[in-house]
Coordinates of C-alpha atoms in Angstrom, one line a residue:
X1 CA -16.6 -17.9 -5.5
X2 CA -16.1 -14.3 -6.6
X3 CA -12.7 -13.1 -6.8
X4 CA -10.8 -10.4 -8.3
X5 CA -7.4 -11.1 -10.0
X6 CA -4.6 -8.4 -10.4
X7 CA -1.8 -9.1 -12.4
X8 CA 1.4 -8.0 -12.7
X9 CA 2.2 -4.8 -14.8
X10 CA 3.2 -6.4 -18.6
X11 CA 3.8 -2.8 -19.6
X12 CA 5.8 -1.6 -16.6
X13 CA 8.0 -4.9 -16.8
X14 CA 8.6 -4.7 -20.6
X15 CA 9.9 -0.7 -19.8
X16 CA 12.2 -2.2 -17.1
X17 CA 13.5 -4.6 -19.1
X18 CA 14.3 -2.5 -22.0
X19 CA 15.7 0.0 -19.7
X20 CA 18.3 -2.9 -18.3
X21 CA 18.7 -4.1 -21.7
X22 CA 20.0 -0.7 -22.8
X23 CA 22.9 -1.0 -20.2
X24 CA 23.7 -4.5 -20.9
X25 CA 24.3 -3.2 -24.6
X26 CA 26.6 -0.5 -23.3
X27 CA 28.4 -3.0 -21.4
X28 CA 29.2 -5.3 -24.5
X29 CA 30.0 -2.3 -26.5
X30 CA 32.4 -1.1 -24.0
X31 CA 33.8 -4.7 -24.2
X32 CA 34.2 -4.8 -27.7
X33 CA 36.4 -1.7 -27.4
X34 CA 38.9 -3.4 -25.6
X35 CA 42.5 -3.9 -27.1
X36 CA 43.3 -7.3 -25.7
X37 CA 46.6 -7.6 -27.6
X38 CA 47.7 -4.3 -25.7
X39 CA 46.1 -5.1 -22.6
X40 CA 48.3 -5.1 -19.1
X41 CA 47.3 -5.7 -15.5
X42 CA 47.1 -2.1 -14.8
X43 CA 43.9 -0.2 -13.5
X44 CA 43.9 1.9 -16.5
X45 CA 43.5 -0.8 -19.0
X46 CA 41.5 -3.3 -16.9
X47 CA 38.8 -0.4 -15.5
X48 CA 37.1 -0.5 -18.9
X49 CA 36.7 -4.3 -19.2
X50 CA 35.8 -4.7 -15.7
X51 CA 33.2 -2.2 -15.9
X52 CA 32.0 -3.7 -19.1
X53 CA 31.3 -7.3 -17.6
X54 CA 29.6 -5.7 -14.6
X55 CA 27.1 -3.8 -16.5
X56 CA 26.2 -7.2 -18.6
X57 CA 26.0 -9.3 -15.5
X58 CA 24.2 -6.6 -13.3
X59 CA 21.8 -5.2 -15.7
X60 CA 21.1 -8.6 -17.6
X61 CA 20.2 -10.6 -14.0
X62 CA 17.9 -7.3 -13.5
X63 CA 16.3 -7.8 -16.6
X64 CA 15.9 -11.7 -16.3
X65 CA 14.5 -11.4 -12.8
X66 CA 12.1 -8.7 -13.9
X67 CA 11.0 -11.2 -16.6
X68 CA 10.1 -13.6 -14.0
X69 CA 7.9 -11.2 -12.3
X70 CA 5.4 -11.5 -15.1
X71 CA 3.6 -14.6 -13.4
X72 CA 3.0 -12.8 -10.1
X73 CA -0.5 -11.8 -9.3
X74 CA -2.6 -10.7 -6.4
X75 CA -5.9 -12.1 -5.9
X76 CA -9.0 -10.6 -3.8
X77 CA -11.5 -13.0 -2.6
X78 CA -14.1 -13.2 0.3
X79 CA -11.9 -15.4 2.2
X80 CA -8.5 -13.3 1.9
X81 CA -5.8 -12.1 -0.2
X82 CA -3.4 -14.5 -2.5
X83 CA -0.1 -12.8 -3.2
X84 CA 1.9 -15.2 -5.7
X85 CA 0.5 -18.4 -3.8
X86 CA 1.0 -17.3 -0.4
X87 CA -2.6 -17.1 1.1
X88 CA -3.5 -14.6 3.8
X89 CA -7.0 -15.0 5.6
X90 CA -8.9 -11.9 6.6
X91 CA -9.7 -13.5 9.7
X92 CA -6.1 -12.9 10.3
X93 CA -5.5 -9.8 8.5
X94 CA -5.3 -6.6 10.5
X95 CA -5.3 -3.1 9.6
X96 CA -5.6 -3.2 5.7
X97 CA -4.9 0.1 4.0
X98 CA -3.3 2.1 0.9
X99 CA -0.2 4.1 1.7
X100 CA 2.8 5.8 0.1
X101 CA 6.3 5.9 0.2
X102 CA 8.7 8.6 -0.7
X103 CA 11.4 6.4 -2.5
X104 CA 14.5 7.7 -4.0
X105 CA 16.7 6.4 -6.7
X106 CA 20.5 7.1 -6.2
X107 CA 21.0 6.1 -9.9
X108 CA 19.5 9.2 -10.9
X109 CA 19.1 11.3 -7.7
X110 CA 15.3 11.2 -8.1
X111 CA 12.4 11.1 -5.7
X112 CA 9.1 9.5 -6.2
X113 CA 5.8 8.4 -4.9
X114 CA 5.4 4.4 -4.6
X115 CA 2.1 3.2 -3.3
X116 CA 1.9 0.1 -1.3
X117 CA -1.2 -2.1 0.3
X118 CA 0.2 -3.2 4.0
X119 CA -1.3 -5.0 6.3
X120 CA -0.6 -6.8 9.6
X121 CA -0.7 -10.6 9.6
X122 CA -0.4 -12.8 12.5
X123 CA 1.8 -10.1 14.0
X124 CA 3.9 -9.3 10.8
X125 CA 3.6 -6.4 8.5
X126 CA 3.1 -7.3 4.9
X127 CA 3.9 -4.7 2.4
X128 CA 2.9 -5.1 -1.2
X129 CA 4.0 -2.8 -3.8
X130 CA 1.0 -1.9 -6.1
X131 CA 2.7 -0.1 -8.5
X132 CA 4.1 -2.9 -9.7
X133 CA 0.6 -4.3 -10.7
X134 CA -2.2 -3.1 -13.0
X135 CA -4.1 -1.4 -10.4
X136 CA -4.4 2.5 -9.1
X137 CA -4.4 2.9 -5.5
X138 CA -8.2 3.8 -5.4
X139 CA -9.1 0.7 -7.0
X140 CA -7.3 -1.3 -4.1
X141 CA -8.9 0.9 -1.8
X142 CA -12.4 -0.1 -3.4
X143 CA -11.3 -3.8 -3.3
X144 CA -10.3 -3.4 0.5
X145 CA -14.0 -2.2 0.5
X146 CA -15.7 -5.0 -1.7
X147 CA -14.0 -8.0 0.1
X148 CA -13.0 -7.2 3.8
X149 CA -15.6 -9.1 5.9
X150 CA -16.1 -5.8 8.3
X151 CA -16.5 -3.6 5.3
X152 CA -19.0 -5.6 3.7
X153 CA -22.4 -4.1 3.6
X154 CA -25.0 -6.2 5.2
X155 CA -27.4 -7.9 2.6
X156 CA -30.2 -6.1 4.5
X157 CA -28.7 -2.7 3.3
X158 CA -27.7 -2.8 -0.1
X159 CA -28.2 0.9 -1.1
X160 CA -25.4 3.1 -0.6
X161 CA -25.4 5.5 1.9
X162 CA -25.9 9.5 0.9
X163 CA -23.0 11.5 1.8
X164 CA -23.5 14.8 3.6
X165 CA -20.6 17.5 3.5
X166 CA -19.1 17.9 6.6
X167 CA -18.9 21.3 7.9
X168 CA -18.4 20.8 11.6
X169 CA -17.4 18.0 14.5
X170 CA -21.1 16.8 14.5
X171 CA -21.4 16.0 11.1
X172 CA -18.0 13.7 11.1
X173 CA -18.9 10.1 9.9
X174 CA -17.6 6.7 11.7
X175 CA -15.5 4.5 9.7
X176 CA -17.8 2.2 8.8
X177 CA -20.2 4.8 7.3
X178 CA -16.6 6.1 5.3
X179 CA -16.4 2.3 4.4
X180 CA -20.2 2.3 2.9
X181 CA -19.7 5.5 0.5
X182 CA -19.1 5.4 -2.9
X183 CA -15.7 6.4 -3.9
X184 CA -16.1 10.0 -4.8
X185 CA -17.9 10.6 -1.5
X186 CA -15.3 8.8 0.8
X187 CA -12.4 11.0 -0.8
X188 CA -14.4 13.8 -0.3
X189 CA -15.2 12.9 3.3
X190 CA -11.3 12.5 4.2
X191 CA -10.8 16.2 2.7
X192 CA -13.5 17.9 4.5
X193 CA -12.0 16.4 7.8
X194 CA -8.6 17.9 6.7
X195 CA -10.3 20.8 6.0
X196 CA -11.4 21.1 9.7
X197 CA -7.9 20.4 10.9
X198 CA -6.3 22.9 8.7
X199 CA -8.9 25.5 10.2
X200 CA -8.6 24.7 14.0
X201 CA -6.2 21.9 15.1
X202 CA -6.9 22.8 18.2
X203 CA -10.6 21.9 17.8
X204 CA -9.6 18.6 16.5
X205 CA -7.5 17.8 19.2
X206 CA -10.4 18.6 21.8
X207 CA -12.9 16.8 19.7
X208 CA -10.2 13.4 20.2
X209 CA -10.0 14.3 23.6
X210 CA -13.3 14.6 24.5
X211 CA -14.8 11.7 22.2
X212 CA -12.3 8.8 22.6
X213 CA -14.7 7.0 24.7
X214 CA -18.2 8.3 23.7
X215 CA -17.4 8.1 19.9
X216 CA -14.7 6.0 19.2
X217 CA -15.4 5.3 15.5
X218 CA -15.4 9.2 14.6
X219 CA -12.4 9.7 16.4
X220 CA -10.5 6.6 14.4
X221 CA -12.1 8.5 11.2
X222 CA -10.4 11.8 12.1
X223 CA -7.2 9.9 12.8
X224 CA -7.7 8.0 9.5
X225 CA -8.1 10.9 7.5
X226 CA -5.5 12.8 8.4
X227 CA -3.0 9.5 8.0
X228 CA -4.2 9.5 4.3
X229 CA -3.1 13.3 3.6
X230 CA -0.3 12.7 1.0
X231 CA 1.8 15.7 2.7
X232 CA 1.3 13.6 6.1
X233 CA 4.2 15.7 7.5
X234 CA 2.1 18.5 8.3
X235 CA 0.1 16.4 10.9
X236 CA 3.1 14.8 11.8
X237 CA 3.3 16.4 15.5
X238 CA -0.3 15.9 16.0
X239 CA -0.3 12.3 14.8
X240 CA 2.7 11.3 17.3
X241 CA 0.8 13.2 20.3
X242 CA -2.5 11.7 19.8
X243 CA -0.4 8.2 19.2
X244 CA 1.3 8.5 22.3
X245 CA -1.8 10.3 24.2
X246 CA -4.0 7.3 23.5
X247 CA -1.5 4.5 24.0
X248 CA -0.8 6.0 27.2
X249 CA -4.5 6.0 28.4
X250 CA -5.0 2.4 27.1
X251 CA -1.9 1.5 29.6
X252 CA -2.9 3.5 32.4
X253 CA -6.8 2.7 32.4
X254 CA -6.1 -1.0 31.3
X255 CA -8.3 -0.4 28.1
X256 CA -5.8 -1.6 25.5
X257 CA -8.4 -3.7 24.0
X258 CA -10.8 -0.8 23.5
X259 CA -8.5 1.4 22.3
X260 CA -6.1 -0.7 20.0
X261 CA -8.8 -0.2 17.1
X262 CA -8.8 3.4 17.3
X263 CA -4.4 3.2 17.6
X264 CA -4.5 1.4 14.3
X265 CA -5.9 4.5 12.4
X266 CA -3.0 6.5 13.2
X267 CA -0.4 6.1 10.5
X268 CA 3.1 6.7 12.2
X269 CA 5.2 5.0 9.7
X270 CA 5.6 7.7 6.9
X271 CA 5.9 10.8 9.0
X272 CA 9.1 12.7 9.8
X273 CA 12.0 10.8 11.8
X274 CA 12.0 13.0 14.9
X275 CA 7.9 12.8 15.3
X276 CA 8.5 9.2 14.8
X277 CA 10.9 8.7 17.1
X278 CA 8.3 10.0 20.1
X279 CA 6.1 7.0 19.4
X280 CA 9.0 4.4 19.4
X281 CA 9.9 6.0 22.8
X282 CA 6.0 5.9 23.9
X283 CA 6.2 2.5 22.8
X284 CA 9.3 1.1 24.7
X285 CA 8.3 2.8 27.9
X286 CA 5.0 1.1 27.8
X287 CA 7.0 -2.3 27.1
X288 CA 9.3 -1.5 29.9
X289 CA 6.2 -0.8 32.6

C-alpha cells in the first residue's frame, strides 16, 4: 500500500529545545547568584531565587516536551490520515484543506503566520499545525489531491488537465477540474478568480447568485479561491454575506443536502470578528427555526 510519511521537524524541534535551554541556563545562573547565608523571607530577597527556579522548571519542561514530539508523524494513505497512532478514514473526513492563522507570541510581542491542515471528522474539527513537520503548505495540498478519494483521478483519465487562464466567468473551472491541475496551474487558477473579484466584486456576487443551482461546482470554486487568499479579510464581508445567503436558501427551500458542499468551501473561521459574528448569528437563527 502506497503511503507518505511526514516526520516531525527535527530542525525546528532542536531550535526550540536550544532556545528553552537558554532560559534554563539563565535560571541556573540567577539561582547561583543567590546568597543563601544572608537571605530573609522578604520579597526583595525571595524574588530572584523564585524567578530562577521558575525559569528552570518551566523552560525545562518545555524542552522535554519538545523532545518527546520527535516521534510524531503524519501518514497519508489511500485509506486515510494517521496522526500519532490515531487513524482518520477518508470516508468520514469532510472539508480537508490548508489554511493559515495569524498567531501572536506574547513573549516577544510578535505576530506570525502558522499553517494548519484542518478537516471535519465525525462532526469534530481536527487541526494539525503543519509548521511542526517537514512539509510545506503546498506539499500538503498536493498530498490531499493525491490521496483524497474524490480528488483521485480515475484510471481512464491519467493525463493531467491543461489549464486555460481565466479571464471571464465563462472560463471559471469546477473544483474537480481544479484538483486535476498541476500545482502551479492550480495556484494560477485561484489567483485568476481573485483578480476577477478585485476587478468587479459585484459581478462575482451576481455570478454566484445566478449559478448557485445551475453550476454549483463553479460557484464552490469561486468561494474556495477567495477563502484561500492569505489576505482573506478583504473578502470578509462578501464571504460572510454569501454564507448567510446560501445557508438561508438551503433552509428555506429544503436544499441543505444539495448546498452543504457549497457552504463547505466558504472559509469563515479566519476572517475578522465582526464578519464572523454575522455567520454565527445566521447559524443560530437557523437552529432556532
